[in-house]
Coordinates of C-alpha atoms in Angstrom, one line a residue:
Chain A
M1 CA -45.3 11.3 -17.5
A2 CA -45.6 7.1 -17.7
T3 CA -48.2 5.7 -19.9
A4 CA -49.0 2.6 -21.3
T5 CA -47.0 3.6 -24.7
G6 CA -43.7 4.6 -22.8
I7 CA -42.2 7.5 -20.7
H8 CA -42.8 10.8 -21.9
H9 CA -41.1 13.7 -20.5
R10 CA -42.5 17.1 -20.1
T11 CA -39.6 18.7 -18.8
Y12 CA -35.7 18.2 -18.8
R13 CA -35.9 18.4 -15.0
A14 CA -38.1 15.7 -15.1
E15 CA -36.1 13.6 -17.3
L16 CA -33.2 13.6 -15.0
R17 CA -34.6 12.4 -12.1
L18 CA -33.6 9.4 -11.1
R19 CA -37.1 7.7 -10.9
H20 CA -39.7 8.3 -13.5
T21 CA -42.4 5.5 -13.1
K22 CA -44.8 4.3 -10.1
A23 CA -43.1 1.1 -10.6
E24 CA -39.8 2.3 -9.3
W25 CA -40.9 4.4 -6.8
A26 CA -42.5 1.3 -5.1
R27 CA -39.6 -0.7 -5.8
L28 CA -37.7 2.3 -3.7
A29 CA -40.6 1.9 -1.2
I30 CA -40.1 -1.5 -0.7
I31 CA -36.3 -1.6 -0.3
V32 CA -36.6 1.4 2.5
V33 CA -39.1 -0.3 4.3
L34 CA -36.8 -3.5 4.3
L35 CA -33.9 -1.8 5.5
L36 CA -35.9 -0.1 8.3
V37 CA -37.5 -3.3 9.1
V38 CA -34.3 -5.6 8.9
P39 CA -32.5 -4.8 12.4
Y40 CA -35.6 -6.1 14.3
L41 CA -35.7 -9.3 12.3
L42 CA -32.1 -10.0 12.6
N43 CA -30.2 -11.5 15.5
T44 CA -27.0 -9.6 16.7
Y45 CA -24.6 -11.9 14.4
W46 CA -26.3 -11.1 11.2
L47 CA -26.6 -7.4 12.1
G48 CA -23.0 -7.4 12.5
I49 CA -22.6 -8.5 9.0
A50 CA -25.2 -5.9 7.9
N51 CA -23.2 -3.3 9.4
S52 CA -20.0 -4.6 7.7
I53 CA -21.8 -4.6 4.5
L54 CA -22.7 -1.0 5.0
I55 CA -19.2 0.2 5.7
A56 CA -18.0 -2.2 2.5
V57 CA -20.5 -0.4 0.1
I58 CA -19.1 3.0 0.8
G59 CA -15.8 1.6 -0.1
A60 CA -16.8 -0.3 -2.8
V61 CA -18.5 2.7 -4.4
G62 CA -15.5 4.5 -3.8
L63 CA -13.2 2.0 -5.9
N64 CA -15.8 1.8 -8.8
I65 CA -15.7 5.6 -9.4
L66 CA -11.9 5.1 -10.2
V67 CA -11.9 1.6 -11.7
G68 CA -15.5 1.4 -13.2
F69 CA -16.3 5.0 -14.2
T70 CA -12.8 6.5 -14.7
G71 CA -10.8 3.4 -16.2
Q72 CA -7.9 3.6 -13.7
I73 CA -7.5 0.3 -12.2
S74 CA -6.3 0.3 -8.7
L75 CA -4.6 -2.3 -6.1
G76 CA -4.5 0.2 -3.6
Q77 CA -7.8 -0.2 -1.9
G78 CA -6.4 -1.1 0.9
G79 CA -3.8 1.2 1.6
F80 CA -6.4 4.1 1.1
L81 CA -9.0 2.5 3.7
A82 CA -6.1 2.5 6.2
V83 CA -5.5 5.8 5.6
G84 CA -9.0 6.9 6.6
A85 CA -8.8 4.5 9.7
Y86 CA -5.8 5.6 11.0
T87 CA -6.3 9.7 10.3
S88 CA -9.7 9.1 12.1
A89 CA -8.5 7.4 15.2
I90 CA -5.6 9.4 15.5
A91 CA -7.4 12.4 15.3
S92 CA -10.1 11.4 17.7
T93 CA -8.0 9.8 20.4
R94 CA -4.8 11.8 20.3
L95 CA -5.9 15.0 18.9
G96 CA -9.1 15.2 20.6
L97 CA -11.3 16.4 17.7
P98 CA -15.0 15.4 18.0
V99 CA -15.8 12.3 16.0
P100 CA -17.6 14.0 12.9
V101 CA -14.7 16.0 12.7
A102 CA -12.1 13.4 12.8
V103 CA -14.0 11.7 10.3
I104 CA -14.3 14.6 7.9
V105 CA -10.7 14.8 8.4
A106 CA -10.1 11.3 7.6
V107 CA -12.0 11.8 3.8
F108 CA -9.8 14.7 3.3
V109 CA -6.7 13.4 4.0
T110 CA -7.4 10.1 2.2
A111 CA -8.5 12.0 -0.7
G112 CA -5.2 14.3 -0.9
I113 CA -3.1 11.1 -0.5
G114 CA -5.2 9.1 -2.9
A115 CA -4.5 12.2 -5.5
L116 CA -0.8 12.1 -5.0
F117 CA -0.8 8.3 -5.3
G118 CA -3.1 9.0 -8.6
L119 CA -0.1 10.9 -10.0
P120 CA 1.5 7.9 -12.0
A121 CA -2.2 7.5 -13.6
L122 CA -1.0 10.9 -15.8
R123 CA 1.7 8.5 -17.5
L124 CA 0.5 5.0 -16.9
K125 CA -2.5 2.9 -18.3
G126 CA -3.8 -0.4 -17.4
L127 CA -1.5 -3.0 -16.2
Y128 CA 1.2 -0.6 -15.5
L129 CA -1.0 1.2 -13.5
A130 CA -1.8 -1.6 -11.5
I131 CA 1.8 -2.3 -10.8
A132 CA 2.1 1.5 -9.8
T133 CA -0.9 1.4 -7.4
L134 CA 0.2 -2.0 -6.2
A135 CA 3.2 0.1 -5.3
S136 CA 1.4 2.4 -3.2
Q137 CA -0.5 -0.4 -1.5
E138 CA 2.8 -1.4 -0.1
I139 CA 4.4 1.9 0.5
I140 CA 1.5 2.6 2.7
M141 CA 1.4 -0.6 4.4
F142 CA 5.1 -0.3 5.0
V143 CA 4.4 3.1 6.8
V144 CA 1.6 1.8 9.0
R145 CA 3.5 -1.4 10.0
R146 CA 6.8 0.6 10.7
W147 CA 6.3 4.2 11.5
G148 CA 5.9 3.7 15.5
F149 CA 4.6 7.1 16.1
L150 CA 1.1 6.3 14.5
T151 CA 0.4 3.6 17.1
E152 CA 2.5 5.1 19.8
D153 CA 4.7 2.0 19.1
K154 CA 2.0 -0.4 20.5
G155 CA 1.3 -1.9 16.7
Y156 CA -2.3 -1.0 17.2
I157 CA -4.8 1.8 17.9
E158 CA -7.6 1.5 20.5
V159 CA -10.6 3.6 19.5
P160 CA -12.8 4.3 22.6
R161 CA -16.5 3.3 22.0
F162 CA -19.0 6.1 21.7
G163 CA -20.4 6.7 25.0
F164 CA -24.2 6.6 24.0
I165 CA -23.4 3.1 22.6
E166 CA -24.6 0.2 25.0
R167 CA -23.3 -3.1 24.9
E168 CA -26.3 -5.2 24.5
T169 CA -27.7 -3.0 21.5
F170 CA -24.2 -2.3 20.0
E171 CA -25.1 -3.3 16.8
I172 CA -28.5 -2.3 16.1
Q173 CA -27.4 1.1 17.3
W174 CA -24.4 1.0 14.6
Y175 CA -26.9 0.0 12.2
W176 CA -28.9 3.1 12.6
I177 CA -25.7 5.2 12.5
L178 CA -24.3 3.5 9.4
L179 CA -27.5 3.3 7.4
P180 CA -28.2 7.0 6.9
I181 CA -24.2 8.0 6.1
T182 CA -24.3 4.8 3.4
F183 CA -27.3 6.0 2.0
L184 CA -26.1 9.7 1.4
A185 CA -23.0 8.4 0.2
V186 CA -24.6 6.1 -2.3
L187 CA -26.9 8.9 -3.5
M188 CA -23.9 11.5 -3.9
A189 CA -22.1 9.1 -5.7
R190 CA -24.7 8.5 -8.0
N191 CA -25.3 12.4 -8.3
V192 CA -21.5 12.8 -9.7
F193 CA -22.6 10.7 -12.6
R194 CA -25.4 12.7 -13.9
S195 CA -23.4 15.7 -13.9
S196 CA -20.8 17.1 -16.0
L197 CA -17.7 16.0 -13.8
G198 CA -18.7 12.4 -13.6
R199 CA -19.2 12.6 -17.5
S200 CA -15.9 13.9 -17.9
F201 CA -14.5 10.7 -15.9
M202 CA -16.4 8.3 -18.1
A203 CA -15.0 10.1 -21.3
V204 CA -11.3 9.7 -19.8
R205 CA -12.3 6.0 -19.6
D206 CA -13.6 5.6 -23.1
Q207 CA -11.7 7.6 -25.5
D208 CA -9.0 9.7 -23.5
I209 CA -7.7 11.3 -26.7
A210 CA -11.2 12.7 -27.8
A211 CA -11.8 14.0 -24.4
E212 CA -8.9 16.2 -24.6
A213 CA -9.9 17.3 -27.8
I214 CA -13.2 18.5 -26.7
G215 CA -11.7 20.3 -23.8
V216 CA -11.6 17.9 -20.7
N217 CA -8.3 18.7 -19.2
I218 CA -7.3 14.9 -18.5
T219 CA -4.7 15.7 -15.8
R220 CA -7.3 17.2 -13.6
A221 CA -10.2 14.9 -14.8
K222 CA -7.8 11.9 -13.4
V223 CA -6.4 13.4 -10.1
T224 CA -9.9 14.6 -9.3
A225 CA -11.2 11.0 -9.8
F226 CA -8.6 9.7 -7.4
A227 CA -9.2 12.1 -5.0
L228 CA -12.9 11.8 -5.0
S229 CA -12.8 8.2 -5.0
S230 CA -10.2 7.9 -2.2
G231 CA -12.3 10.3 -0.1
F232 CA -15.6 7.9 -0.2
V233 CA -12.5 4.7 0.7
G234 CA -11.3 7.0 3.6
L235 CA -14.9 7.4 4.8
S236 CA -15.3 3.9 4.7
G237 CA -12.1 3.3 6.6
A238 CA -12.8 5.7 9.3
L239 CA -16.1 4.6 9.8
S240 CA -14.6 1.1 10.0
A241 CA -11.8 2.0 12.8
Y242 CA -14.9 3.3 15.1
Y243 CA -17.1 0.4 14.2
T244 CA -14.4 -2.5 15.3
E245 CA -12.8 0.0 18.0
T246 CA -9.5 -1.0 17.0
V247 CA -6.8 -0.3 14.1
T248 CA -4.3 -2.9 13.0
W249 CA -2.3 -3.1 9.7
E250 CA -3.7 -6.6 9.1
R251 CA -7.1 -5.4 8.4
F252 CA -5.8 -3.3 5.5
T253 CA -3.5 -5.9 3.5
L254 CA -3.5 -6.5 -0.5
D255 CA -6.1 -9.3 0.2
V256 CA -8.5 -6.5 1.1
S257 CA -7.7 -4.4 -2.2
V258 CA -8.3 -7.5 -4.1
L259 CA -11.5 -8.2 -2.4
Y260 CA -13.1 -4.6 -3.2
L261 CA -11.9 -5.3 -6.8
A262 CA -14.0 -8.6 -6.8
M263 CA -17.1 -6.7 -5.5
I264 CA -17.0 -4.5 -8.3
I265 CA -16.2 -6.7 -10.9
V266 CA -19.3 -9.3 -9.7
G267 CA -21.8 -6.2 -9.0
G268 CA -20.9 -4.4 -12.2
L269 CA -18.2 -2.1 -13.4
G270 CA -19.5 1.5 -14.1
S271 CA -22.5 1.1 -11.9
I272 CA -23.4 2.8 -8.4
A273 CA -26.1 0.2 -8.1
G274 CA -23.3 -2.5 -9.0
S275 CA -21.0 -1.9 -6.1
V276 CA -24.1 -2.1 -3.7
Y277 CA -24.9 -5.6 -5.2
G278 CA -21.2 -6.5 -5.1
A279 CA -20.5 -5.5 -1.6
I280 CA -23.4 -7.2 -0.3
F281 CA -22.7 -10.6 -2.3
M282 CA -18.8 -10.6 -1.4
M283 CA -19.6 -9.9 2.4
L284 CA -22.6 -12.3 2.6
L285 CA -21.7 -15.1 0.6
P286 CA -18.9 -16.2 3.3
A287 CA -21.1 -16.0 5.7
L288 CA -24.1 -17.8 4.3
L289 CA -21.0 -20.7 3.2
T290 CA -20.2 -20.9 6.9
E291 CA -24.1 -21.4 8.0
L292 CA -24.4 -24.1 5.4
G293 CA -21.2 -25.8 6.4
D294 CA -22.5 -25.7 10.1
Q295 CA -25.8 -27.5 9.1
V296 CA -24.5 -30.2 6.8
G297 CA -21.4 -30.6 8.8
D298 CA -22.8 -33.1 11.4
S299 CA -24.4 -35.2 8.5
I300 CA -21.2 -35.6 6.5
P301 CA -18.5 -36.3 9.5
F302 CA -15.8 -37.2 7.3
L303 CA -15.8 -33.7 5.7
S304 CA -16.5 -31.6 8.5
D305 CA -12.3 -30.9 9.4
Q306 CA -12.0 -29.9 5.7
L307 CA -14.9 -27.2 5.7
P308 CA -13.0 -24.1 5.7
A309 CA -10.9 -25.4 2.6
I310 CA -14.2 -26.4 0.9
K311 CA -15.6 -22.8 2.1
N312 CA -13.0 -21.2 0.0
A313 CA -13.5 -23.2 -3.0
L314 CA -17.1 -22.6 -3.0
F315 CA -16.6 -19.0 -2.6
G316 CA -14.2 -18.9 -5.8
A317 CA -16.3 -21.2 -7.9
A318 CA -19.5 -19.0 -7.1
I319 CA -17.9 -16.0 -8.3
I320 CA -16.7 -17.5 -11.3
T321 CA -19.9 -18.9 -12.0
F322 CA -21.4 -15.3 -11.7
L323 CA -18.7 -13.8 -14.1
L324 CA -19.4 -16.7 -16.9
I325 CA -23.4 -16.2 -16.6
E326 CA -23.3 -12.4 -16.8
P327 CA -19.7 -10.5 -17.1
R328 CA -21.3 -7.1 -16.7
G329 CA -22.4 -8.2 -13.2
L330 CA -25.3 -8.3 -10.8
D331 CA -26.4 -4.8 -12.1
R332 CA -26.9 -6.1 -15.4
I333 CA -28.5 -9.4 -14.5
W334 CA -31.1 -7.1 -12.3
T335 CA -31.8 -4.8 -15.5
R336 CA -32.5 -8.2 -17.4
V337 CA -34.8 -9.3 -14.7
K338 CA -36.9 -5.8 -15.1
D339 CA -36.8 -6.1 -18.6
Y340 CA -38.3 -9.6 -18.5
V341 CA -41.0 -8.6 -16.1
R342 CA -41.7 -5.2 -18.2
F343 CA -42.0 -7.0 -21.2
W344 CA -44.1 -10.2 -19.8
P345 CA -45.8 -12.2 -21.6
F346 CA -44.6 -10.5 -24.9
R347 CA -41.0 -12.4 -24.9
Y348 CA -38.5 -11.4 -27.6
Chain B
M1 CA -21.5 34.3 -50.4
L2 CA -24.0 35.6 -48.0
G3 CA -22.8 38.4 -45.7
R4 CA -24.2 37.8 -42.3
A5 CA -25.4 40.5 -39.9
Y6 CA -25.6 38.2 -36.9
V7 CA -23.4 35.5 -35.6
H8 CA -25.5 32.3 -34.9
A9 CA -25.1 30.6 -31.8
L10 CA -23.1 27.3 -33.2
N11 CA -20.6 29.7 -34.4
S12 CA -18.3 31.5 -31.3
S13 CA -15.9 33.2 -33.8
T14 CA -16.4 36.9 -34.2
V15 CA -13.9 37.2 -36.9
P16 CA -15.5 39.4 -39.8
E17 CA -16.2 37.1 -43.0
G18 CA -13.3 37.1 -45.8
Q19 CA -10.6 37.8 -42.9
P20 CA -8.1 35.1 -42.2
A21 CA -9.3 32.9 -39.2
L22 CA -6.4 30.6 -39.1
E23 CA -3.0 30.9 -40.3
I24 CA -0.7 28.0 -40.6
S25 CA 3.2 29.1 -41.3
N26 CA 6.1 26.7 -42.3
I27 CA 5.1 24.0 -40.2
E28 CA 7.7 20.8 -39.7
L29 CA 6.9 17.9 -38.2
R30 CA 9.3 14.8 -37.6
F31 CA 8.9 11.9 -35.9
G32 CA 12.2 10.6 -35.4
G33 CA 13.8 10.6 -38.8
V34 CA 10.3 10.6 -40.7
V35 CA 9.4 14.0 -41.8
A36 CA 5.6 14.1 -41.7
L37 CA 5.1 17.8 -42.7
H38 CA 7.8 20.0 -44.2
D39 CA 7.5 23.6 -44.6
V40 CA 3.6 23.6 -44.6
G41 CA 1.6 26.6 -44.6
F42 CA -1.5 28.4 -46.0
T43 CA -4.4 30.6 -44.6
V44 CA -7.9 29.7 -44.0
T45 CA -10.3 32.3 -44.3
Q46 CA -13.3 33.1 -41.9
G47 CA -16.3 31.6 -43.4
H48 CA -15.0 29.4 -45.9
I49 CA -15.1 25.5 -46.2
H50 CA -11.3 24.8 -46.6
A51 CA -10.4 21.2 -48.0
V52 CA -7.3 19.6 -47.4
I53 CA -6.4 17.0 -49.8
G54 CA -3.8 14.6 -50.7
P55 CA -2.6 10.5 -51.1
N56 CA -2.7 8.5 -48.0
G57 CA 0.3 9.2 -46.2
A58 CA 0.4 12.8 -47.3
G59 CA 0.5 14.3 -43.9
K60 CA -3.5 15.5 -43.7
S61 CA -4.1 14.1 -40.4
S62 CA -0.9 15.2 -38.9
L63 CA -1.6 18.7 -39.9
L64 CA -5.2 18.3 -38.1
N65 CA -3.4 17.3 -34.9
C66 CA -0.9 20.1 -35.0
V67 CA -3.8 22.5 -35.3
S68 CA -5.8 20.7 -32.5
G69 CA -2.9 20.5 -30.2
L70 CA -2.1 16.6 -30.3
Y71 CA 1.0 16.8 -32.2
H72 CA 3.3 19.5 -31.6
P73 CA 5.4 20.7 -34.6
Q74 CA 9.1 21.2 -34.4
V75 CA 9.0 24.1 -36.4
G76 CA 6.2 26.7 -37.4
K77 CA 3.0 28.0 -36.2
A78 CA -1.0 27.9 -36.4
I79 CA -2.4 31.3 -35.4
L80 CA -6.1 31.3 -34.5
H81 CA -7.4 34.8 -35.0
T82 CA -10.4 36.1 -32.7
G83 CA -12.6 39.1 -33.6
D84 CA -11.2 41.3 -31.2
G85 CA -8.2 41.5 -33.4
G86 CA -6.3 39.3 -30.8
H87 CA -4.7 35.8 -31.8
H88 CA -3.6 32.6 -30.0
E89 CA -0.7 30.4 -31.0
L90 CA -2.3 27.0 -31.0
T91 CA 1.1 25.1 -31.7
K92 CA 1.9 26.3 -27.8
L93 CA -1.2 25.2 -26.1
P94 CA -2.1 21.9 -24.8
P95 CA -5.5 20.2 -26.4
H96 CA -8.0 21.0 -23.9
R97 CA -6.8 24.8 -23.9
I98 CA -7.5 24.6 -27.8
A99 CA -10.8 23.3 -27.4
R100 CA -11.8 26.3 -25.2
L101 CA -11.1 28.4 -27.8
G102 CA -13.7 26.9 -30.0
V103 CA -11.6 24.4 -32.1
A104 CA -13.6 21.8 -32.4
R105 CA -12.9 18.3 -34.4
S106 CA -13.9 15.1 -35.5
F107 CA -11.7 11.7 -35.9
Q108 CA -10.8 9.8 -39.0
N109 CA -11.3 6.9 -36.9
I110 CA -14.4 7.5 -34.8
E111 CA -13.8 8.4 -31.6
L112 CA -16.7 8.7 -29.4
F113 CA -17.4 7.7 -25.9
S114 CA -18.9 4.1 -26.8
H115 CA -20.2 3.4 -23.4
L116 CA -22.2 6.7 -23.3
T117 CA -25.6 7.4 -24.9
V118 CA -25.7 10.2 -27.8
L119 CA -27.1 12.8 -25.3
E120 CA -23.9 12.0 -23.0
N121 CA -21.7 12.4 -25.8
L122 CA -23.5 15.8 -26.8
M123 CA -23.3 17.1 -23.4
L124 CA -19.7 16.1 -23.2
G125 CA -19.2 18.3 -26.2
R126 CA -20.5 21.3 -23.7
H127 CA -17.6 20.4 -21.1
T128 CA -15.7 23.6 -21.8
H129 CA -18.7 25.7 -21.3
M130 CA -19.7 23.9 -18.0
K131 CA -18.3 24.1 -14.6
H132 CA -17.1 21.1 -12.7
G133 CA -16.8 21.5 -8.9
V134 CA -16.8 18.6 -6.7
L135 CA -19.3 19.7 -4.3
Q136 CA -21.9 20.8 -6.7
S137 CA -21.7 17.5 -8.3
L138 CA -22.2 15.3 -5.3
L139 CA -25.0 17.7 -4.1
W140 CA -27.0 17.9 -7.9
F141 CA -29.6 19.9 -6.4
G142 CA -28.9 23.6 -7.2
P143 CA -26.2 24.5 -9.7
A144 CA -25.4 21.1 -11.0
Q145 CA -29.0 20.2 -12.3
N146 CA -29.6 24.1 -13.5
Q147 CA -26.5 23.4 -15.5
E148 CA -27.5 20.4 -16.8
I149 CA -30.9 21.9 -17.8
S150 CA -29.5 25.1 -19.2
H151 CA -27.1 23.3 -21.3
R152 CA -29.7 21.0 -22.9
G153 CA -31.1 23.8 -25.1
I154 CA -28.2 23.8 -27.7
V155 CA -27.6 20.2 -27.4
E156 CA -31.4 19.5 -28.3
E157 CA -30.7 22.2 -31.1
V158 CA -28.1 20.0 -32.8
I159 CA -30.0 16.9 -32.3
D160 CA -32.6 18.3 -34.3
L161 CA -30.3 19.8 -36.8
L162 CA -28.7 16.3 -37.4
S163 CA -31.7 14.3 -37.2
L164 CA -30.5 12.3 -33.9
Q165 CA -33.9 12.3 -32.2
A166 CA -34.4 8.8 -32.4
F167 CA -30.9 7.7 -31.1
R168 CA -31.0 10.2 -28.3
H169 CA -30.7 7.4 -25.2
K170 CA -28.9 5.0 -27.0
P171 CA -25.4 4.1 -26.5
V172 CA -23.1 5.3 -29.5
G173 CA -21.4 1.8 -29.6
S174 CA -24.3 0.2 -30.6
L175 CA -25.2 2.6 -33.4
A176 CA -24.5 2.3 -37.0
Y177 CA -21.3 3.5 -38.3
G178 CA -23.0 6.5 -40.4
I179 CA -24.9 7.6 -37.5
Q180 CA -21.7 7.4 -35.7
K181 CA -20.1 9.7 -37.7
R182 CA -23.1 12.1 -37.5
V183 CA -22.8 12.1 -33.6
E184 CA -19.2 12.9 -33.6
L185 CA -20.0 16.1 -36.0
G186 CA -22.8 16.8 -33.5
R187 CA -20.1 16.6 -30.4
A188 CA -17.7 19.0 -32.4
L189 CA -21.0 21.5 -32.9
V190 CA -22.3 21.7 -29.5
L191 CA -18.8 23.0 -28.7
Q192 CA -20.1 26.5 -30.2
P193 CA -16.9 26.1 -32.6
S194 CA -15.1 28.9 -33.9
L195 CA -13.4 26.7 -36.4
L196 CA -14.3 23.4 -37.5
L197 CA -12.0 20.4 -38.0
L198 CA -13.6 17.6 -39.8
D199 CA -11.4 14.3 -40.5
E200 CA -12.8 12.5 -43.3
P201 CA -16.2 12.7 -42.2
M202 CA -17.5 10.9 -45.1
A203 CA -14.6 8.0 -45.0
G204 CA -16.4 4.4 -45.6
M205 CA -20.0 5.7 -46.6
N206 CA -21.9 4.8 -49.7
A207 CA -23.0 7.3 -52.0
E208 CA -26.3 8.0 -50.5
E209 CA -24.8 8.7 -46.8
K210 CA -22.0 10.7 -48.2
E211 CA -24.8 13.0 -50.0
D212 CA -26.4 13.1 -46.5
M213 CA -23.1 13.8 -44.4
A214 CA -22.0 16.7 -47.0
R215 CA -25.8 18.2 -46.7
Y216 CA -25.4 18.1 -42.8
V217 CA -21.9 20.1 -43.3
L218 CA -23.3 22.5 -45.7
D219 CA -26.4 23.4 -43.7
V220 CA -24.0 23.7 -40.6
H221 CA -21.9 26.3 -42.6
E222 CA -24.6 28.1 -44.3
L223 CA -27.0 28.3 -41.0
A224 CA -24.2 29.5 -38.5
G225 CA -21.4 30.4 -41.2
V226 CA -18.8 28.2 -39.1
T227 CA -15.2 28.2 -40.6
V228 CA -14.6 24.5 -41.9
I229 CA -11.2 22.5 -42.5
L230 CA -12.1 19.4 -44.1
I231 CA -10.0 16.5 -45.2
E232 CA -11.6 14.2 -47.6
H233 CA -10.7 11.9 -50.4
D234 CA -13.7 11.9 -52.2
M235 CA -12.4 14.5 -55.1
A236 CA -16.4 14.9 -56.3
V237 CA -17.3 15.8 -53.0
V238 CA -14.6 18.3 -52.4
M239 CA -14.6 20.1 -55.8
D240 CA -18.5 20.4 -55.0
I241 CA -18.5 21.8 -51.5
S242 CA -15.2 23.6 -50.7
D243 CA -14.1 27.3 -51.3
R244 CA -10.5 26.7 -51.2
V245 CA -8.4 23.7 -51.5
S246 CA -4.7 22.7 -50.2
V247 CA -3.0 19.8 -51.5
L248 CA -0.5 17.9 -49.7
D249 CA 1.9 15.3 -50.9
F250 CA 4.6 13.8 -48.9
G251 CA 4.0 16.3 -46.4
R252 CA 4.5 19.0 -48.4
L253 CA 2.1 21.9 -49.7
I254 CA 1.9 21.2 -53.6
A255 CA -1.0 23.6 -54.3
D256 CA -3.5 25.8 -52.8
G257 CA -6.2 27.7 -54.4
T258 CA -9.9 27.6 -55.7
P259 CA -11.1 24.0 -56.8
A260 CA -10.8 25.2 -60.4
E261 CA -7.2 26.1 -59.9
V262 CA -6.5 23.1 -58.1
K263 CA -8.1 20.6 -60.6
T264 CA -5.7 21.9 -63.3
N265 CA -2.7 22.4 -61.4
P266 CA 0.3 20.0 -62.8
A267 CA 1.7 19.3 -59.6
V268 CA -1.9 18.0 -58.4
V269 CA -2.4 16.2 -61.6
E270 CA 0.8 14.4 -61.4
A271 CA 0.3 13.4 -57.4
Y272 CA -2.8 12.1 -58.0
L273 CA -2.7 10.4 -61.6
G274 CA 1.4 10.0 -61.5
A275 CA 3.4 12.2 -64.1
E276 CA 3.3 11.8 -68.1
E277 CA 6.1 10.1 -69.7
H278 CA 8.1 12.5 -71.7

């Protein structure tokens, strides 16, 4: 129960809810309304970016489960996305499985492979683990590039478009497919971290020896974290396969792993909401910078041929600025904004 | 000592009072050429506060680490007795299995989960009693939620017992040292220990905080009858609250007896005050 003196819970069940006050519910309602209206306000180009964001959010949440919540740094994100994409594409085009089944198969296969490549984490920590996961990235890349069986020696897999998707309404139809999936995935990830499984991940991150001493099976916790994280990443990869309609190895290189790491660092490590903000930021910023370049390009002709390079530099500068202002990411900035409004006009 | 006709919720051992709860026998622990513990053995009696004292580097924490499974001694055993007459050889088990038997501990240098709140730290103390299925966690509604609610009861009981109400939702990293020590005691208690290992719970505290902490340890002991192994440097505290004292020096057991016996033991006096010139 929220009163002027604070929030007073009457039951544990009430306290465990994700939202307690009317303001929080109102904020959620505004976001939901915005998400429902957005596709009718955006043109096809921006809607395409919105769809890429929705897919990236799932991947970023998955990576944050591993890096931000369990403290196991991973550079293998691109590889696990590739496993999800290739598995679902092969399952639905060559094995003839229905798409939902193929996606679920992809989630489980990626989870399994993630758990396998997570085994070095039982012995390695920090930078050493980063190098081990870098190896897993390169191993997976090597396999998908060289194993002709995967692409039937074509080098790529073509995934047929869903029958019900029309050419003109492609993006908006995909938006309605992706939005509920992403929403559920984010909610489920949030659920994990208010139950005992997620708490044991955070215990491993903060103090692994103490975690062991209170009864957390560290081996199990780490392998489960790798599997769960990779499951989300696999889902993201599988969706991207159907959305882009072609699967090629170029979309899953080390750059992608680094981009996703940047998303969760900018958004906020160890925060589900942060992963969402980070994914939006990192996917939106390049598009906005391109837009900006197009607008000012004509007025400064001597720079127009340098625009792509300037865009990259600005992208980097924006990230550094954000990290300097708030190392704990966008999620923390948002919390501070909320606190400011809550305490206004009494600032201290 | 009071006899008990009941078993308190915070004590999961059913060994009758006065019977041996933990038997440590001729433990030898080496790190390379360094012998940390040499032929150490004593028995901890159910219902006792059993102090382990000794100068710095005597091997007290190493001994505790052997009991809780963080170190594995090359020779010797630590055997935990259960109420039904069975026993477990702790020195052969990994730490999380030992925790499942109800052996709970605190650490000399606070080892809390610093980014989590007091409540989350204490709920983690319930880990061995909870289920951790991936599917039920993803879904939340149903078993995961019910489990959170049902385990909250004992956690709140410990919060009340240790006066942690005001800090319930604070991240432990932001709390004062003395409070953190208390949270660590609480985290061990919610496990419903059969044996409680406290590694210098009063280190670095002023007289008043020490008194508080001693009171909490005594409360827990009197209320629940939990068997406690206590490592402590403060002689006054040890002599006041413990039923039995074992003294280590350079990895060897040099005395084992009641506080009064130990205080006058010549070997102990020598270890602490130095030998008199003859």
